[in-house]
PDB file of C-alpha atoms in Angstrom:
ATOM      1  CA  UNK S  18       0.000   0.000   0.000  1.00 81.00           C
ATOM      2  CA  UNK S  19       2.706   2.463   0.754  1.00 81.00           C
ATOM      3  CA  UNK S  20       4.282   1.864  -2.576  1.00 85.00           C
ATOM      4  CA  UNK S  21       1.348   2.667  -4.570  1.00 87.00           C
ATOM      5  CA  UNK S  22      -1.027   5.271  -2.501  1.00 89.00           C
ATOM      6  CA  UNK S  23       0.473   8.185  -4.386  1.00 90.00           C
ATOM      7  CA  UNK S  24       0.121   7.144  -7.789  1.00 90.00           C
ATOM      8  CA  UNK S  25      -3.835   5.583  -6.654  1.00 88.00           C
ATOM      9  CA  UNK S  26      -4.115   9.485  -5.306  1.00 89.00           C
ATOM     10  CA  UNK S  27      -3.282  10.749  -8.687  1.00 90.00           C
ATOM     11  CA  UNK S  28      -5.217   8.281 -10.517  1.00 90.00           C
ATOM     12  CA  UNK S  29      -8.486   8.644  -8.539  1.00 90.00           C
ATOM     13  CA  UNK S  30      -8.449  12.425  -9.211  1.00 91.00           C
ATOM     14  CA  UNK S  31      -7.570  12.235 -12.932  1.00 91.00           C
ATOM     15  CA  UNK S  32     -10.563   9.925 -12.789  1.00 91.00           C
ATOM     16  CA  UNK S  33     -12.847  12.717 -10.767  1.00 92.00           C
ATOM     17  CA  UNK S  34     -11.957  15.459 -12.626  1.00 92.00           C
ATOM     18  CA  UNK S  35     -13.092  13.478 -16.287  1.00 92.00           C
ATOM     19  CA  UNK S  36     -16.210  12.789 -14.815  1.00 93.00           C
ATOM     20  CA  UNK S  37     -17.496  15.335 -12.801  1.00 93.00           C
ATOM     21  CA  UNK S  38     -16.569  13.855  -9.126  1.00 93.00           C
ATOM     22  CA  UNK S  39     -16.408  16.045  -6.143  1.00 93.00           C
ATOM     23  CA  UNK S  40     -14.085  15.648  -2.830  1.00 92.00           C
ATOM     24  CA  UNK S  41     -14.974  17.080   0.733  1.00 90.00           C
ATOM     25  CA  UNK S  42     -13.433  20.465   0.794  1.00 91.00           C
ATOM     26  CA  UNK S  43     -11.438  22.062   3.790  1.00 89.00           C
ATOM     27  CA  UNK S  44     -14.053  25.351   4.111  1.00 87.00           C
ATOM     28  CA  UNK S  45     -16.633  22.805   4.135  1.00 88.00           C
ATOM     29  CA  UNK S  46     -19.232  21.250   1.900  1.00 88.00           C
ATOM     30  CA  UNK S  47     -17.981  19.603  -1.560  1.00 90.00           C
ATOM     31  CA  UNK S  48     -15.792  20.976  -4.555  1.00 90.00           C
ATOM     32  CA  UNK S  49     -15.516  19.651  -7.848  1.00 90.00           C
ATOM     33  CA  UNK S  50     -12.198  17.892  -8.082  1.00 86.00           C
ATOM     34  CA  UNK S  51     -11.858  20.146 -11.687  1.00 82.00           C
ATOM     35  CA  UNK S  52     -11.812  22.899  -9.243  1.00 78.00           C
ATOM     36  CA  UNK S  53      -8.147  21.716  -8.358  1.00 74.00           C
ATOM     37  CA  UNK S  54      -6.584  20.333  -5.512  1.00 73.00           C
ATOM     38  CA  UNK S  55      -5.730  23.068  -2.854  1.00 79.00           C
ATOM     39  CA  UNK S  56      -8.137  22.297   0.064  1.00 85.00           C
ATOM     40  CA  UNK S  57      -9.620  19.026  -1.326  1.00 89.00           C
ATOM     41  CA  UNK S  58     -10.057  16.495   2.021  1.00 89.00           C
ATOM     42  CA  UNK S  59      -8.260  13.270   0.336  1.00 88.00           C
ATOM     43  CA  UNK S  60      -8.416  10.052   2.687  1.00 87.00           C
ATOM     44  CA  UNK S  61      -5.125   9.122   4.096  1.00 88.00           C
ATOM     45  CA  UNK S  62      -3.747   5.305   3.493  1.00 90.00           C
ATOM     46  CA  UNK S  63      -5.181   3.072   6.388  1.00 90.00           C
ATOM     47  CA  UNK S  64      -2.949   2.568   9.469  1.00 92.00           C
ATOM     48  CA  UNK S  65      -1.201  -0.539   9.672  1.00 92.00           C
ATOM     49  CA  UNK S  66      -2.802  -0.980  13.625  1.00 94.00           C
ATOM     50  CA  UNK S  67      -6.500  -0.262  12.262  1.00 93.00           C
ATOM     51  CA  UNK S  68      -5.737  -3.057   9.080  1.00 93.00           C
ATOM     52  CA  UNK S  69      -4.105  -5.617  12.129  1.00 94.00           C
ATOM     53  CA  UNK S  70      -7.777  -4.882  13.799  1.00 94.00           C
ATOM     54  CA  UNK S  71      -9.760  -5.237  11.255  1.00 92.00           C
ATOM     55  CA  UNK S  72      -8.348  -8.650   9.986  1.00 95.00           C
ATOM     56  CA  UNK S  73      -8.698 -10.027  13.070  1.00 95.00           C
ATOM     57  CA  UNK S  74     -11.955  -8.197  14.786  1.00 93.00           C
ATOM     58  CA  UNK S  75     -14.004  -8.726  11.349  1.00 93.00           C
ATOM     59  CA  UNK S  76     -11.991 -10.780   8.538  1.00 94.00           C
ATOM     60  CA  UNK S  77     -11.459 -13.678  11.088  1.00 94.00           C
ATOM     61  CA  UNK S  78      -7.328 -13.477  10.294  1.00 94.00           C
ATOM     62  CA  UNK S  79      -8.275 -13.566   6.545  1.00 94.00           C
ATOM     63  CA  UNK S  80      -5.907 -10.768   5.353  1.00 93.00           C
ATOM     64  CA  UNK S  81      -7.044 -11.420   1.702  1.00 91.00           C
ATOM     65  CA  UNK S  82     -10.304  -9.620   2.880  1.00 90.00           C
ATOM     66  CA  UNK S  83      -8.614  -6.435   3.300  1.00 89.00           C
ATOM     67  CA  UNK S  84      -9.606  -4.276   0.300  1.00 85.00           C
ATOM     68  CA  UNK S  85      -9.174  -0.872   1.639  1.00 82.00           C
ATOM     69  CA  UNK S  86      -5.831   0.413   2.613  1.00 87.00           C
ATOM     70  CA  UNK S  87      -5.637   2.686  -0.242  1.00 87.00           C
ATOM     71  CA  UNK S  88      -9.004   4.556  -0.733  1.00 85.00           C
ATOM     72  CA  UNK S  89     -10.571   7.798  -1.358  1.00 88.00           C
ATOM     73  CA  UNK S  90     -14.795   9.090  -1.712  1.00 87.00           C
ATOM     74  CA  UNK S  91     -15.715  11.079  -4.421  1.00 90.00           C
ATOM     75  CA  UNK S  92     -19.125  12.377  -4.590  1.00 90.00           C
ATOM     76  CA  UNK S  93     -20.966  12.283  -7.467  1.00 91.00           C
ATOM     77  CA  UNK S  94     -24.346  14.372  -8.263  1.00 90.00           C
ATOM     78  CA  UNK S  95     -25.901  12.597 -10.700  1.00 90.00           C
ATOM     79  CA  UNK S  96     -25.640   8.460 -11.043  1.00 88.00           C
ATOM     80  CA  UNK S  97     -24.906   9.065 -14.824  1.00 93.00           C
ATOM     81  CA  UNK S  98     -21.449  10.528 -13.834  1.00 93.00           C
ATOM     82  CA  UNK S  99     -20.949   7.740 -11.255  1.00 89.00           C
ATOM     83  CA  UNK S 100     -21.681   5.183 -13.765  1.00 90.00           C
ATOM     84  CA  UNK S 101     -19.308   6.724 -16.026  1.00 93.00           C
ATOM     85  CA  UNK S 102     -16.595   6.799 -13.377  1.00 91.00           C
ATOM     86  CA  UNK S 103     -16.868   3.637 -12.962  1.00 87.00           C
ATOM     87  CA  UNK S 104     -16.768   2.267 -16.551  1.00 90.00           C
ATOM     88  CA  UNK S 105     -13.510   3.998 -16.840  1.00 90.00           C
ATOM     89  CA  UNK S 106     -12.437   2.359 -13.652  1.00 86.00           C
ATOM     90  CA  UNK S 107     -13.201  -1.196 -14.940  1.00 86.00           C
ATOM     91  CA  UNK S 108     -10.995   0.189 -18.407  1.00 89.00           C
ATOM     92  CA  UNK S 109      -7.967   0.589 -16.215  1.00 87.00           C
ATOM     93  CA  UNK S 110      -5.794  -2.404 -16.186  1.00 88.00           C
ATOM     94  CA  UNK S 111      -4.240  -1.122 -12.744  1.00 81.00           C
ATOM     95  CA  UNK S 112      -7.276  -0.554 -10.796  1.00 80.00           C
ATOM     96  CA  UNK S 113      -9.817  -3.148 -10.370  1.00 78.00           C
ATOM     97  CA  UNK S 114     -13.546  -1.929  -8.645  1.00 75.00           C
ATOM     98  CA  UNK S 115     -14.104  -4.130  -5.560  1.00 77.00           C
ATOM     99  CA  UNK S 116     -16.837  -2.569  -3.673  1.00 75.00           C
ATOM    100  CA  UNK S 117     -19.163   0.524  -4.449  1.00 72.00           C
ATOM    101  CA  UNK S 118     -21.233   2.138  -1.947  1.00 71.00           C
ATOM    102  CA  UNK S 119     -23.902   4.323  -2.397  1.00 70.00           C
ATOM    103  CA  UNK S 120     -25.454   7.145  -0.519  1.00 68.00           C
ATOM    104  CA  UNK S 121     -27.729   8.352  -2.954  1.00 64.00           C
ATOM    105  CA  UNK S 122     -30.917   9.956  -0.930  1.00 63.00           C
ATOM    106  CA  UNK S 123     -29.260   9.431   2.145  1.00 57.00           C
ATOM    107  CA  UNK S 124     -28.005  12.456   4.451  1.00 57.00           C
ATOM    108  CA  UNK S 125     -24.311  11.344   4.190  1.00 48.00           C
TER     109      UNK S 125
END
């Protein structure tokens, strides 16, 4: 993971910014990731402690299960753009969709 959260970072918001995602901003609320990158709230890589817990407290030891040490949200507005984001995730031979969760009419 530590070898290849910087390049994920960069991928993820090349990824955004073609198709309208949005990141938490630092003054609050969301900004498109278009908008640049100055103030943009990107999730750090996973601690190695919270991985060791979450293996054992909820993967039963099976480290395989651990999909997340590299991650990030983007926001969509509209599911057309998240669908497209992820079609051009599945095109990427270096990134590979595992889970997608929606919040869609939820107050996330």
């Amino acid at each position: 993971a530590f070898l290849v959260h910087d390049i994920f970072v960069l991928e993820v918001l090349k990824l955004a910014k073609a198709t309208g995602g949005m990141f938490r901003h630092a003054g609050g609320g969301f900004v498109a990731a278009s908008a640049g990158e100055w103030g943009l709230l990107l999730a750090p890589m996973k601690r190695v402690s919270r991985c060791e817990d979450k293996v054992d407290m909820a993967y039963g030891g099976d480290v395989s299960r651990l999909t997340d040490m590299c991650r990030q949200t983007v926001c969509f507005d509209t599911l057309s753009d998240l669908t497209e984001c992820i079609k051009a995730l599945s095109k990427d031979p270096c990134m590979e969709v595992v889970r997608v969760r929606s919040t869609f009419g939820m107050d996330a």
